[in-house]
Amino acid sequence: MAGASRPIVDDGWVDSSRQVGLTGRITRPVLYLAAGISGASQHMAGCSAAKTIAAINTDKDAAIFRYARYGVVGDCVAILTELTKAAKGG
Ligand SMILES: Cc1cc2nc3c(=O)[nH]c(=O)nc-3n(C[C@H](O)[C@H](O)[C@H](O)COP(=O)(O)OP(=O)(O)OC[C@H]3O[C@@H](n4cnc5c(N)ncnc54)[C@H](O)[C@@H]3O)c2cc1C
């Protein structure tokens, strides 16, 4: 299931029912893939109970990497495009 941080919800990209965090939903998934998420405490309140957190962020010093078991420094759009291709077998 896809969730989002507050700025994305506030900008109207995603419905508020999908906001993860202090003022959103608390999630406990097996895998939380945080793409372009800074790791602000108010967001992490909604996902830090995930079994595994994997993060993609262009900023190597982003707070999310303190929570993530797996981390990739880079552009999440490019990396997710490659991951999707690989998952489809090509
Ligand atoms: C009372 C209160 C309650 C709040 N409740 C919530 C809540 O419930 N949920 C919530 O999410 N927030 C909440 N917030 C807001 C919270 O403090 C943060 O502002 C918010 O979580 C930041 O969201 P973000 O990480 O998506 O955005 P940003 O802080 O803008 O960070 C974007 C991140 O993406 C990275 N990035 C940019 N472009 C790329 C790219 N192409 N590829 C990879 N990485 C990229 C940047 O390096 C940065 O780390 C609350 C704040 C307050 C004061």
Coordinates of N, CA and C and ligand atoms in Angstrom, one line a residue:
M1 N 0.8 -1.2 0.0 CA 0.0 0.0 0.0 C 0.9 1.3 0.0
A2 N 0.4 2.3 -0.7 CA 1.2 3.5 -0.8 C 0.8 4.5 0.2
G3 N 1.7 5.2 0.9 CA 1.4 6.2 1.8 C 2.2 7.5 1.4
A4 N 2.1 8.5 2.2 CA 2.8 9.8 1.8 C 3.0 10.6 3.0
S5 N 4.0 11.5 2.9 CA 4.3 12.5 3.9 C 3.3 13.7 3.8
R6 N 3.3 14.5 4.8 CA 2.4 15.6 4.9 C 2.5 16.6 3.8
P7 N 3.7 17.0 3.4 CA 3.8 18.0 2.3 C 3.1 17.5 1.0
I8 N 3.2 16.2 0.7 CA 2.6 15.7 -0.5 C 1.0 15.7 -0.4
V9 N 0.6 15.4 0.8 CA -0.9 15.5 1.1 C -1.3 17.0 1.0
D10 N -0.5 17.9 1.7 CA -0.9 19.3 1.7 C -1.0 19.9 0.3
D11 N -0.1 19.4 -0.6 CA -0.1 19.9 -2.0 C -1.2 19.2 -2.9
G12 N -1.9 18.3 -2.3 CA -3.0 17.7 -3.0 C -2.7 16.5 -3.9
W13 N -1.5 16.0 -3.8 CA -1.1 14.9 -4.7 C -1.7 13.6 -4.2
V14 N -1.9 13.4 -2.9 CA -2.4 12.2 -2.3 C -3.5 12.5 -1.3
D15 N -4.5 11.7 -1.2 CA -5.6 11.9 -0.2 C -5.0 11.9 1.2
S16 N -5.6 12.7 2.1 CA -5.2 12.7 3.5 C -5.3 11.4 4.2
S17 N -6.2 10.5 3.7 CA -6.3 9.2 4.4 C -5.1 8.4 4.3
R18 N -4.2 8.8 3.4 CA -2.9 8.0 3.2 C -1.7 8.7 3.8
Q19 N -1.9 9.8 4.6 CA -0.8 10.4 5.2 C -0.3 9.5 6.4
V20 N 1.0 9.3 6.4 CA 1.7 8.5 7.4 C 2.3 9.5 8.5
G21 N 2.0 9.2 9.7 CA 2.7 10.0 10.8 C 1.8 10.4 11.9
L22 N 2.4 11.3 12.7 CA 1.7 11.8 13.9 C 0.3 12.2 13.7
T23 N 0.1 13.0 12.7 CA -1.3 13.4 12.4 C -2.0 12.6 11.3
G24 N -1.3 11.5 10.9 CA -1.9 10.6 9.9 C -2.0 9.2 10.4
R25 N -1.7 8.3 9.6 CA -1.8 6.9 10.0 C -0.6 6.3 10.6
I26 N -0.8 5.3 11.5 CA 0.3 4.5 12.1 C 0.4 3.2 11.3
T27 N 1.5 2.9 10.7 CA 1.6 1.7 9.9 C 2.7 0.8 10.5
R28 N 2.5 -0.5 10.4 CA 3.5 -1.5 10.8 C 3.7 -2.5 9.8
P29 N 4.2 -2.1 8.6 CA 4.3 -3.1 7.5 C 5.6 -3.9 7.7
V30 N 5.7 -5.0 6.9 CA 6.9 -5.8 6.9 C 8.0 -4.9 6.3
L31 N 7.7 -4.2 5.2 CA 8.7 -3.4 4.5 C 8.1 -2.0 4.3
Y32 N 8.9 -1.0 4.7 CA 8.5 0.4 4.5 C 9.5 1.0 3.6
L33 N 9.2 1.3 2.3 CA 10.1 1.9 1.4 C 9.9 3.4 1.4
A34 N 10.9 4.1 1.9 CA 10.8 5.5 2.1 C 11.5 6.2 0.9
A35 N 10.8 6.7 0.0 CA 11.4 7.3 -1.2 C 11.3 8.8 -1.1
G36 N 12.4 9.5 -1.0 CA 12.3 11.0 -0.9 C 11.7 11.4 0.4
I37 N 11.9 10.7 1.5 CA 11.4 11.0 2.8 C 12.6 11.5 3.7
S38 N 12.4 12.6 4.3 CA 13.6 13.2 5.1 C 13.8 12.4 6.4
G39 N 12.7 11.9 7.0 CA 12.9 11.2 8.2 C 12.5 12.1 9.4
A40 N 11.7 13.1 9.2 CA 11.2 14.0 10.3 C 10.5 13.1 11.3
S41 N 10.7 13.5 12.6 CA 10.1 12.7 13.7 C 8.6 12.5 13.5
Q42 N 7.9 13.6 13.1 CA 6.4 13.5 12.9 C 6.0 12.5 11.9
H43 N 6.9 12.3 10.9 CA 6.6 11.2 9.9 C 6.9 9.8 10.4
M44 N 8.1 9.8 11.1 CA 8.6 8.5 11.6 C 7.7 7.9 12.7
A45 N 6.9 8.8 13.4 CA 5.9 8.3 14.4 C 4.9 7.3 13.7
G46 N 4.8 7.4 12.4 CA 3.8 6.6 11.7 C 4.4 5.4 11.1
C47 N 5.7 5.2 11.0 CA 6.3 4.1 10.3 C 7.5 3.4 10.9
S48 N 7.9 4.0 12.1 CA 9.2 3.4 12.6 C 9.0 2.0 13.2
A49 N 7.7 1.6 13.4 CA 7.5 0.2 13.8 C 7.5 -0.8 12.7
A50 N 7.8 -0.3 11.5 CA 7.9 -1.3 10.4 C 9.0 -2.3 10.7
K51 N 8.8 -3.5 10.2 CA 9.9 -4.5 10.4 C 11.2 -4.1 9.8
T52 N 11.1 -3.7 8.6 CA 12.3 -3.2 7.8 C 12.0 -1.9 7.1
I53 N 12.9 -1.0 7.3 CA 12.8 0.3 6.5 C 13.9 0.4 5.5
A54 N 13.6 0.6 4.3 CA 14.6 0.9 3.2 C 14.4 2.3 2.7
A55 N 15.5 3.0 2.5 CA 15.3 4.4 2.2 C 16.1 4.8 0.9
I56 N 15.5 5.7 0.1 CA 16.2 6.3 -1.0 C 16.2 7.8 -0.8
N57 N 17.3 8.4 -0.8 CA 17.3 9.8 -0.6 C 18.6 10.4 -1.3
T58 N 18.5 11.6 -1.9 CA 19.6 12.2 -2.5 C 20.6 12.8 -1.5
D59 N 20.1 13.0 -0.3 CA 21.0 13.6 0.8 C 21.5 12.5 1.6
K60 N 22.8 12.3 1.6 CA 23.4 11.2 2.3 C 23.3 11.4 3.8
D61 N 23.1 12.7 4.3 CA 22.9 13.0 5.7 C 21.5 13.0 6.1
A62 N 20.5 12.6 5.3 CA 19.1 12.6 5.7 C 18.9 11.8 6.9
A63 N 18.0 12.3 7.8 CA 17.7 11.6 9.0 C 17.1 10.2 8.8
I64 N 16.4 10.0 7.7 CA 15.8 8.7 7.4 C 16.9 7.5 7.5
F65 N 18.1 7.8 7.1 CA 19.1 6.8 7.1 C 19.5 6.3 8.5
R66 N 19.1 7.1 9.5 CA 19.3 6.6 10.9 C 18.3 5.5 11.3
Y67 N 17.2 5.5 10.6 CA 16.1 4.5 10.8 C 16.2 3.3 9.9
A68 N 16.9 3.5 8.7 CA 16.8 2.5 7.7 C 17.8 1.3 7.8
R69 N 17.3 0.1 7.6 CA 18.2 -1.0 7.5 C 19.0 -1.0 6.2
Y70 N 18.3 -0.6 5.2 CA 18.9 -0.5 3.8 C 18.8 0.9 3.3
G71 N 19.8 1.5 2.7 CA 19.7 2.8 2.2 C 20.5 3.0 0.9
V72 N 19.9 3.8 0.0 CA 20.5 4.1 -1.2 C 20.6 5.6 -1.4
V73 N 21.7 6.2 -1.6 CA 21.8 7.6 -1.9 C 21.7 7.8 -3.4
G74 N 20.6 8.5 -3.7 CA 20.4 8.8 -5.2 C 18.9 9.3 -5.4
D75 N 18.7 9.4 -6.7 CA 17.4 10.0 -7.1 C 16.3 8.8 -7.1
C76 N 15.3 9.0 -6.3 CA 14.3 7.9 -6.1 C 13.5 7.7 -7.4
V77 N 13.4 8.6 -8.2 CA 12.6 8.4 -9.5 C 13.4 7.4 -10.4
A78 N 14.7 7.7 -10.5 CA 15.5 6.9 -11.4 C 15.7 5.5 -10.7
I79 N 15.8 5.4 -9.4 CA 16.1 4.1 -8.8 C 14.8 3.3 -8.8
L80 N 13.7 3.9 -8.5 CA 12.4 3.1 -8.5 C 12.0 2.7 -9.9
T81 N 12.4 3.5 -10.9 CA 12.2 3.0 -12.3 C 13.0 1.8 -12.6
E82 N 14.2 1.7 -12.2 CA 15.1 0.6 -12.4 C 14.6 -0.6 -11.6
L83 N 14.2 -0.4 -10.3 CA 13.7 -1.5 -9.5 C 12.4 -2.1 -10.1
T84 N 11.5 -1.2 -10.6 CA 10.3 -1.7 -11.2 C 10.6 -2.6 -12.5
K85 N 11.6 -2.1 -13.3 CA 12.0 -2.9 -14.5 C 12.5 -4.2 -14.0
A86 N 13.4 -4.2 -13.0 CA 14.0 -5.5 -12.6 C 12.9 -6.4 -12.0
A87 N 11.9 -5.9 -11.3 CA 10.8 -6.7 -10.7 C 10.0 -7.4 -11.8
K88 N 9.9 -6.7 -13.0 CA 9.1 -7.2 -14.1 C 10.0 -8.1 -15.0
G89 N 11.2 -8.3 -14.5 CA 12.1 -9.3 -15.2 C 12.8 -8.7 -16.4
G90 N 12.9 -7.4 -16.5 CA 13.6 -6.8 -17.7 C 14.4 -5.7 -17.2
Ligands
LIG1 C1 2.4 19.1 14.6 C2 3.0 18.5 13.4 C3 2.5 17.3 12.9 C4 3.0 16.8 11.7 N1 2.5 15.6 11.3 C5 3.1 15.0 10.2 C6 2.6 13.7 9.8 O1 1.7 13.1 10.3 N2 3.2 13.2 8.7 C7 4.3 13.8 8.0 O2 4.8 13.2 7.1 N3 4.7 15.0 8.4 C8 4.1 15.6 9.5 N4 4.6 16.8 9.9 C9 5.6 17.5 9.0 C10 7.0 17.0 9.3 O3 7.6 17.8 10.3 C11 7.9 17.2 8.0 O4 7.8 18.5 7.5 C12 7.5 16.2 6.9 O5 7.4 14.9 7.3 C13 8.5 16.3 5.8 O6 8.1 15.5 4.7 P1 9.1 15.0 3.6 O7 10.2 14.3 4.3 O8 8.4 14.3 2.6 O9 9.6 16.4 2.9 P2 10.9 17.2 3.0 O10 11.2 17.6 4.4 O11 10.7 18.3 2.0 O12 12.1 16.2 2.6 C14 12.2 15.7 1.3 C15 13.4 14.8 1.3 O13 13.4 14.2 0.0 C16 14.8 14.2 -0.5 N5 14.7 14.3 -1.9 C17 14.3 15.3 -2.7 N6 14.3 15.0 -4.0 C18 14.7 13.6 -4.1 C19 14.8 12.7 -5.1 N7 14.6 13.0 -6.4 N8 15.2 11.4 -4.8 C20 15.4 11.1 -3.5 N9 15.3 11.9 -2.5 C21 14.9 13.2 -2.7 C22 15.4 15.4 0.2 O14 16.8 15.2 0.3 C23 14.7 15.4 1.6 O15 15.4 14.6 2.5 C24 4.1 17.4 11.0 C25 4.6 18.6 11.5 C26 4.1 19.2 12.7 C27 4.7 20.4 13.2

